[in-house]
């Protein structure tokens, strides 16, 4: 098969782009496509257009009408078709042009076709791979809470940060920073020491269990009032290369799950699919719980966006590691082994 061509305005070195393009990333939450309007998103510098057909199929294509090179984001959806804003060419769910209004008797040539890309809707997300392996099933994470009616999934629109996904995901799995930058939310400054923990290999990545005596300034956020601290039993399941579920368990089997899947938009821009699901307190408005998570993310954002080098160094000699960094060392090593080393080293 010929090598896939790079986006016109690609900001990545070619080898880095090709290595990243073989993996699956979320580009949208499923419900972002429910409005019957096409959604424009960018993955690895490739502008994409996504929409849902009346039969609920998700279609994702490169965002370009090949008549005169106009992005379809200027157009609209009619039934199962996209209509280009410039001259009204219409495109069906398979990408094929179905109508040329200015010359209705012209048989539509086969090559007049949008360039569709591989997509899968799963776990409440639309996942895309620009260069999927022809013979292997996509390795997507297994997050059973998202199909369990006992859990309520909640999310904000996915924000874009000025950082690389490697730095952002490493921040998500970093157990050593809670007691420092998160003292405005759950961080407990009286608990700076990080106890030793194990990094366990799993089929998709790594699992780490880590207990933390967190601050508890907001009873709505945790569901527990009357105590200034609260015991969290935290279990991370990292799914390589760039997705992680964190189960925060409190007393009595109350589970608050946090999911993080950063998507590379361009070399220095990342769209963050950060969402939650919990199995209790369904009477609390989602907005209150999401406001709490936004506050936590706001504590992380300036730190992550200012890290240098921007790319996560997978050469372990480049930064200094302590015992509490065992998880991130495993993550960096795994990225390097996946051939993503050049992608994340300066
Ligand atoms: S550019 Fe799309 S119809 Fe002409
Ligand atoms: Fe954090």
Coordinates of C-alpha atoms and ligand atoms in Angstrom, one line a residue:
X1 CA 0.0 0.0 0.0
X2 CA 1.4 3.5 -0.8
X3 CA 2.4 5.5 2.2
X4 CA -0.4 7.8 3.3
X5 CA 0.3 11.5 2.4
X6 CA 1.0 14.0 5.1
X7 CA -1.3 16.9 5.9
X8 CA -0.5 20.0 3.9
X9 CA 0.2 22.1 7.0
X10 CA 1.9 19.3 9.0
X11 CA 3.9 20.6 11.9
X12 CA 5.5 17.3 12.9
X13 CA 8.7 15.8 11.5
X14 CA 7.6 13.1 9.0
X15 CA 8.7 10.1 11.1
X16 CA 7.0 11.4 14.1
X17 CA 3.8 12.0 12.2
X18 CA 3.8 8.5 10.7
X19 CA 4.4 6.9 14.1
X20 CA 1.6 8.8 15.8
X21 CA -0.8 8.3 12.8
X22 CA -0.9 4.5 13.5
X23 CA -2.8 5.0 16.8
X24 CA -6.4 5.7 17.6
X25 CA -7.4 9.0 19.3
X26 CA -10.7 10.5 20.3
X27 CA -11.7 13.5 18.2
X28 CA -15.2 14.1 19.7
X29 CA -17.6 13.0 22.4
X30 CA -20.5 11.0 20.8
X31 CA -23.0 13.5 22.0
X32 CA -21.2 16.3 20.2
X33 CA -22.5 14.8 16.9
X34 CA -26.1 14.6 18.1
X35 CA -27.1 18.1 17.0
X36 CA -27.3 17.0 13.3
X37 CA -24.5 19.4 12.4
X38 CA -21.1 18.5 11.1
X39 CA -18.2 19.0 13.6
X40 CA -14.8 20.2 12.5
X41 CA -11.8 18.9 14.4
X42 CA -8.1 18.5 13.7
X43 CA -6.0 15.4 14.3
X44 CA -2.2 15.5 13.7
X45 CA -2.7 18.6 11.6
X46 CA -5.3 16.9 9.4
X47 CA -8.5 18.9 9.4
X48 CA -11.4 16.6 9.7
X49 CA -15.2 16.8 9.4
X50 CA -17.4 14.5 11.4
X51 CA -21.1 13.9 11.4
X52 CA -23.8 11.4 12.3
X53 CA -26.2 10.0 9.7
X54 CA -29.9 9.5 10.3
X55 CA -29.1 5.8 10.8
X56 CA -26.7 7.0 13.6
X57 CA -23.6 6.0 11.7
X58 CA -20.6 8.3 12.3
X59 CA -18.8 9.5 9.2
X60 CA -15.3 11.2 9.4
X61 CA -13.6 12.6 6.4
X62 CA -10.7 14.9 5.5
X63 CA -12.3 18.4 5.6
X64 CA -11.9 19.3 1.9
X65 CA -14.3 19.5 -1.0
X66 CA -12.1 18.6 -4.0
X67 CA -14.0 20.7 -6.4
X68 CA -12.3 23.9 -5.4
X69 CA -10.7 23.0 -2.1
X70 CA -13.2 24.5 0.3
X71 CA -13.5 22.9 3.7
X72 CA -16.9 21.4 4.4
X73 CA -17.0 23.0 7.8
X74 CA -18.5 26.0 5.9
X75 CA -21.3 23.8 4.7
X76 CA -24.1 21.9 6.4
X77 CA -25.7 18.5 6.8
X78 CA -28.9 17.5 5.0
X79 CA -30.2 14.0 5.9
X80 CA -27.2 11.7 5.4
X81 CA -25.3 14.1 3.2
X82 CA -22.9 16.9 3.5
X83 CA -23.4 19.9 1.4
X84 CA -20.5 22.1 0.4
X85 CA -21.2 25.8 0.9
X86 CA -19.4 27.0 -2.2
X87 CA -21.2 25.4 -5.1
X88 CA -23.5 22.9 -3.3
X89 CA -21.9 19.6 -4.2
X90 CA -23.3 16.9 -2.0
X91 CA -21.5 14.0 -0.5
X92 CA -23.0 10.7 0.9
X93 CA -21.9 8.7 3.9
X94 CA -19.4 6.7 1.9
X95 CA -17.8 10.0 0.8
X96 CA -19.0 9.7 -2.8
X97 CA -20.4 12.9 -4.4
X98 CA -24.1 12.4 -5.1
X99 CA -25.0 15.7 -6.8
X100 CA -23.6 18.6 -8.8
X101 CA -26.3 21.2 -8.8
X102 CA -24.8 23.4 -11.5
X103 CA -24.8 20.5 -14.0
X104 CA -27.4 18.0 -12.9
X105 CA -27.2 15.9 -16.1
X106 CA -23.4 15.3 -15.6
X107 CA -22.8 11.7 -14.4
X108 CA -20.8 12.1 -11.2
X109 CA -17.3 10.8 -11.7
X110 CA -16.2 8.1 -9.2
X111 CA -13.1 10.1 -8.2
X112 CA -15.3 13.0 -6.9
X113 CA -15.2 11.6 -3.4
X114 CA -14.3 12.9 0.0
X115 CA -11.4 11.2 1.6
X116 CA -13.0 9.3 4.5
X117 CA -10.9 8.1 7.4
X118 CA -11.2 5.1 9.8
X119 CA -13.5 5.9 12.8
X120 CA -15.1 3.9 15.5
X121 CA -17.7 5.1 18.0
X122 CA -17.1 3.5 21.4
X123 CA -17.1 4.4 25.1
X124 CA -19.0 7.6 24.3
X125 CA -16.2 8.8 22.1
X126 CA -15.5 8.9 18.4
X127 CA -12.1 7.5 17.8
X128 CA -10.1 8.1 14.6
X129 CA -7.0 6.5 13.2
X130 CA -5.4 8.2 10.1
X131 CA -3.3 5.2 9.2
X132 CA -4.8 2.0 10.6
X133 CA -3.1 -1.3 10.2
X134 CA -5.2 -3.2 7.7
X135 CA -5.1 -6.5 9.6
X136 CA -5.5 -5.8 13.2
X137 CA -8.4 -4.7 15.4
X138 CA -8.0 -1.3 16.9
X139 CA -6.6 -1.5 20.4
X140 CA -9.0 0.7 22.3
X141 CA -9.2 0.9 26.1
X142 CA -11.7 -1.3 28.0
X143 CA -13.6 1.1 30.3
X144 CA -16.6 -1.0 31.6
X145 CA -18.0 1.9 33.7
X146 CA -19.0 3.7 30.5
X147 CA -21.6 1.0 29.6
X148 CA -22.7 0.3 33.2
X149 CA -26.0 2.0 34.0
X150 CA -24.8 2.3 37.6
X151 CA -22.5 5.0 36.5
X152 CA -23.2 8.5 35.2
X153 CA -20.8 9.9 32.6
X154 CA -20.2 13.6 32.6
X155 CA -18.0 15.8 30.4
X156 CA -17.3 19.4 29.4
X157 CA -16.5 20.4 25.8
X158 CA -13.0 19.1 25.3
X159 CA -10.5 21.9 25.9
X160 CA -7.3 22.5 23.8
X161 CA -4.1 23.1 25.6
X162 CA -0.8 24.4 24.3
X163 CA 1.2 21.3 25.2
X164 CA 2.0 17.8 23.9
X165 CA -0.2 14.8 24.8
X166 CA 2.8 13.0 26.4
X167 CA 3.3 15.8 28.9
X168 CA -0.4 16.1 29.6
X169 CA -0.9 12.3 30.2
X170 CA 2.2 12.1 32.3
X171 CA 0.8 14.9 34.5
X172 CA -2.4 12.8 34.8
X173 CA -0.5 9.8 36.1
X174 CA 1.9 11.8 38.3
X175 CA 1.1 10.9 42.0
X176 CA 3.8 13.2 43.4
X177 CA 2.2 16.5 42.5
X178 CA -1.1 16.4 44.4
X179 CA 0.3 17.8 47.6
X180 CA 1.8 20.8 45.7
X181 CA -0.2 22.3 42.9
X182 CA -3.5 20.8 44.0
X183 CA -3.7 22.3 47.5
X184 CA -6.5 24.5 46.3
X185 CA -8.6 21.4 45.7
X186 CA -7.8 17.8 46.9
X187 CA -4.1 18.2 47.6
X188 CA -3.0 17.7 51.2
X189 CA 0.2 19.6 51.9
X190 CA 0.7 17.6 55.1
X191 CA 1.2 14.5 52.9
X192 CA 4.2 15.3 50.7
X193 CA 5.9 12.0 50.9
X194 CA 5.1 9.5 48.2
X195 CA 5.0 5.9 49.5
X196 CA 6.6 3.3 47.3
X197 CA 4.1 1.7 44.8
X198 CA 4.3 -1.0 42.2
X199 CA 3.8 -0.6 38.4
X200 CA 2.1 -3.7 37.1
X201 CA 2.2 -4.6 33.4
X202 CA -1.2 -5.2 31.9
X203 CA -2.1 -6.3 28.3
X204 CA -2.7 -2.7 27.3
X205 CA -0.2 -0.8 29.4
X206 CA 0.2 -0.5 33.2
X207 CA -1.7 -0.5 36.4
X208 CA -0.8 1.5 39.5
X209 CA -2.7 1.4 42.8
X210 CA -1.9 4.3 45.1
X211 CA -3.7 5.4 48.3
X212 CA -3.8 9.1 49.2
X213 CA -5.1 10.9 52.2
X214 CA -6.7 13.9 50.3
X215 CA -7.9 17.2 51.5
X216 CA -11.7 17.4 51.5
X217 CA -12.7 21.1 51.3
X218 CA -15.8 20.5 49.2
X219 CA -18.3 17.9 50.4
X220 CA -20.2 18.1 47.1
X221 CA -17.1 16.9 45.2
X222 CA -16.5 13.8 47.3
X223 CA -19.9 13.1 48.7
X224 CA -18.4 13.1 52.2
X225 CA -18.9 15.9 54.7
X226 CA -17.6 16.5 58.2
X227 CA -14.0 15.8 57.8
X228 CA -11.2 17.9 56.4
X229 CA -9.4 14.9 54.9
X230 CA -10.6 11.9 53.1
X231 CA -9.0 8.6 52.2
X232 CA -8.8 7.9 48.5
X233 CA -7.9 4.5 47.0
X234 CA -6.7 5.3 43.5
X235 CA -6.1 2.8 40.7
X236 CA -4.7 4.0 37.4
X237 CA -5.1 1.9 34.3
X238 CA -2.9 3.3 31.6
X239 CA -3.7 2.2 28.1
X240 CA -0.9 2.9 25.7
X241 CA -0.1 5.1 24.1
X242 CA -2.2 7.9 25.4
X243 CA -5.3 7.0 27.4
X244 CA -5.8 6.4 31.1
X245 CA -8.6 5.7 33.5
X246 CA -8.3 6.6 37.2
X247 CA -10.7 5.0 39.6
X248 CA -10.9 6.9 42.8
X249 CA -12.6 4.8 45.4
X250 CA -13.9 6.1 48.7
X251 CA -15.3 4.4 51.7
X252 CA -18.4 2.2 51.1
X253 CA -17.6 1.4 47.4
X254 CA -18.3 4.9 46.2
X255 CA -16.3 5.2 42.9
X256 CA -15.5 8.3 41.1
X257 CA -13.7 7.5 37.8
X258 CA -11.7 10.0 35.8
X259 CA -10.7 9.4 32.2
X260 CA -8.0 11.2 30.3
X261 CA -7.3 10.8 26.6
X262 CA -5.2 13.6 25.1
X263 CA -5.3 13.9 21.3
X264 CA -2.5 15.4 19.3
X265 CA -4.0 18.3 17.3
X266 CA -0.7 19.6 16.1
X267 CA 2.8 19.4 17.4
X268 CA 2.2 21.7 20.3
X269 CA -1.6 21.6 20.7
X270 CA -3.5 18.9 22.4
X271 CA -7.3 18.4 22.8
X272 CA -8.1 16.8 26.1
X273 CA -10.9 14.3 26.5
X274 CA -11.1 14.5 30.3
X275 CA -14.3 13.2 31.7
X276 CA -15.8 11.5 34.7
X277 CA -18.2 8.8 35.7
X278 CA -19.4 8.0 39.2
X279 CA -21.6 5.4 40.7
X280 CA -23.2 7.5 43.5
X281 CA -24.7 10.9 44.3
X282 CA -26.7 11.0 41.0
X283 CA -28.8 13.8 42.5
X284 CA -25.8 16.2 42.4
X285 CA -26.0 18.3 39.3
X286 CA -23.3 17.3 36.7
X287 CA -22.4 21.0 36.5
X288 CA -21.3 21.0 40.2
X289 CA -19.1 17.9 39.7
X290 CA -17.6 19.2 36.4
X291 CA -16.9 22.6 38.0
X292 CA -14.7 20.8 40.6
X293 CA -12.8 18.9 37.9
X294 CA -12.3 22.2 35.9
X295 CA -10.8 23.7 39.0
X296 CA -8.3 20.8 39.2
X297 CA -7.5 21.0 35.5
X298 CA -6.9 24.7 35.9
X299 CA -4.3 23.9 38.6
X300 CA -2.5 21.6 36.1
X301 CA -2.7 23.6 33.0
X302 CA -0.2 26.4 33.5
X303 CA 2.4 23.9 34.8
X304 CA 2.0 21.5 31.9
X305 CA 1.9 24.2 29.2
X306 CA 5.1 25.6 30.5
X307 CA 7.1 22.4 30.7
X308 CA 10.3 22.4 28.6
X309 CA 11.2 20.6 26.5
X310 CA 7.6 20.5 25.3
X311 CA 8.0 16.9 24.1
X312 CA 8.1 14.2 26.7
X313 CA 11.8 13.0 26.9
X314 CA 11.7 9.3 26.4
X315 CA 15.5 9.2 26.8
X316 CA 15.6 8.7 30.6
X317 CA 19.0 10.5 30.9
X318 CA 17.3 13.7 29.9
X319 CA 15.5 14.4 33.2
X320 CA 16.0 13.4 36.8
X321 CA 13.8 10.6 38.3
X322 CA 12.9 9.8 41.9
X323 CA 11.1 6.9 43.4
X324 CA 7.7 8.5 42.9
X325 CA 8.3 8.8 39.2
X326 CA 8.3 5.0 38.6
X327 CA 5.0 5.3 36.8
X328 CA 6.1 8.0 34.4
X329 CA 9.4 6.1 33.8
X330 CA 7.4 3.1 32.8
X331 CA 5.3 5.3 30.5
X332 CA 8.2 6.9 28.9
X333 CA 10.0 3.6 28.4
X334 CA 6.9 2.1 26.8
X335 CA 6.5 5.1 24.4
X336 CA 10.0 4.7 23.3
X337 CA 9.5 0.9 22.8
X338 CA 6.5 1.7 20.7
X339 CA 8.7 3.7 18.4
X340 CA 7.3 6.9 19.7
X341 CA 10.6 8.0 21.0
X342 CA 11.4 10.5 18.2
X343 CA 7.9 11.8 18.6
X344 CA 8.4 12.8 22.2
X345 CA 12.1 13.6 22.5
X346 CA 13.4 17.1 22.0
Ligands
LIG1 S1 -15.7 23.9 -3.7 FE1 -17.2 22.5 -2.9 S2 -18.8 22.6 -4.3 FE2 -17.3 23.9 -5.2
LIG2 FE1 -2.9 17.3 38.5

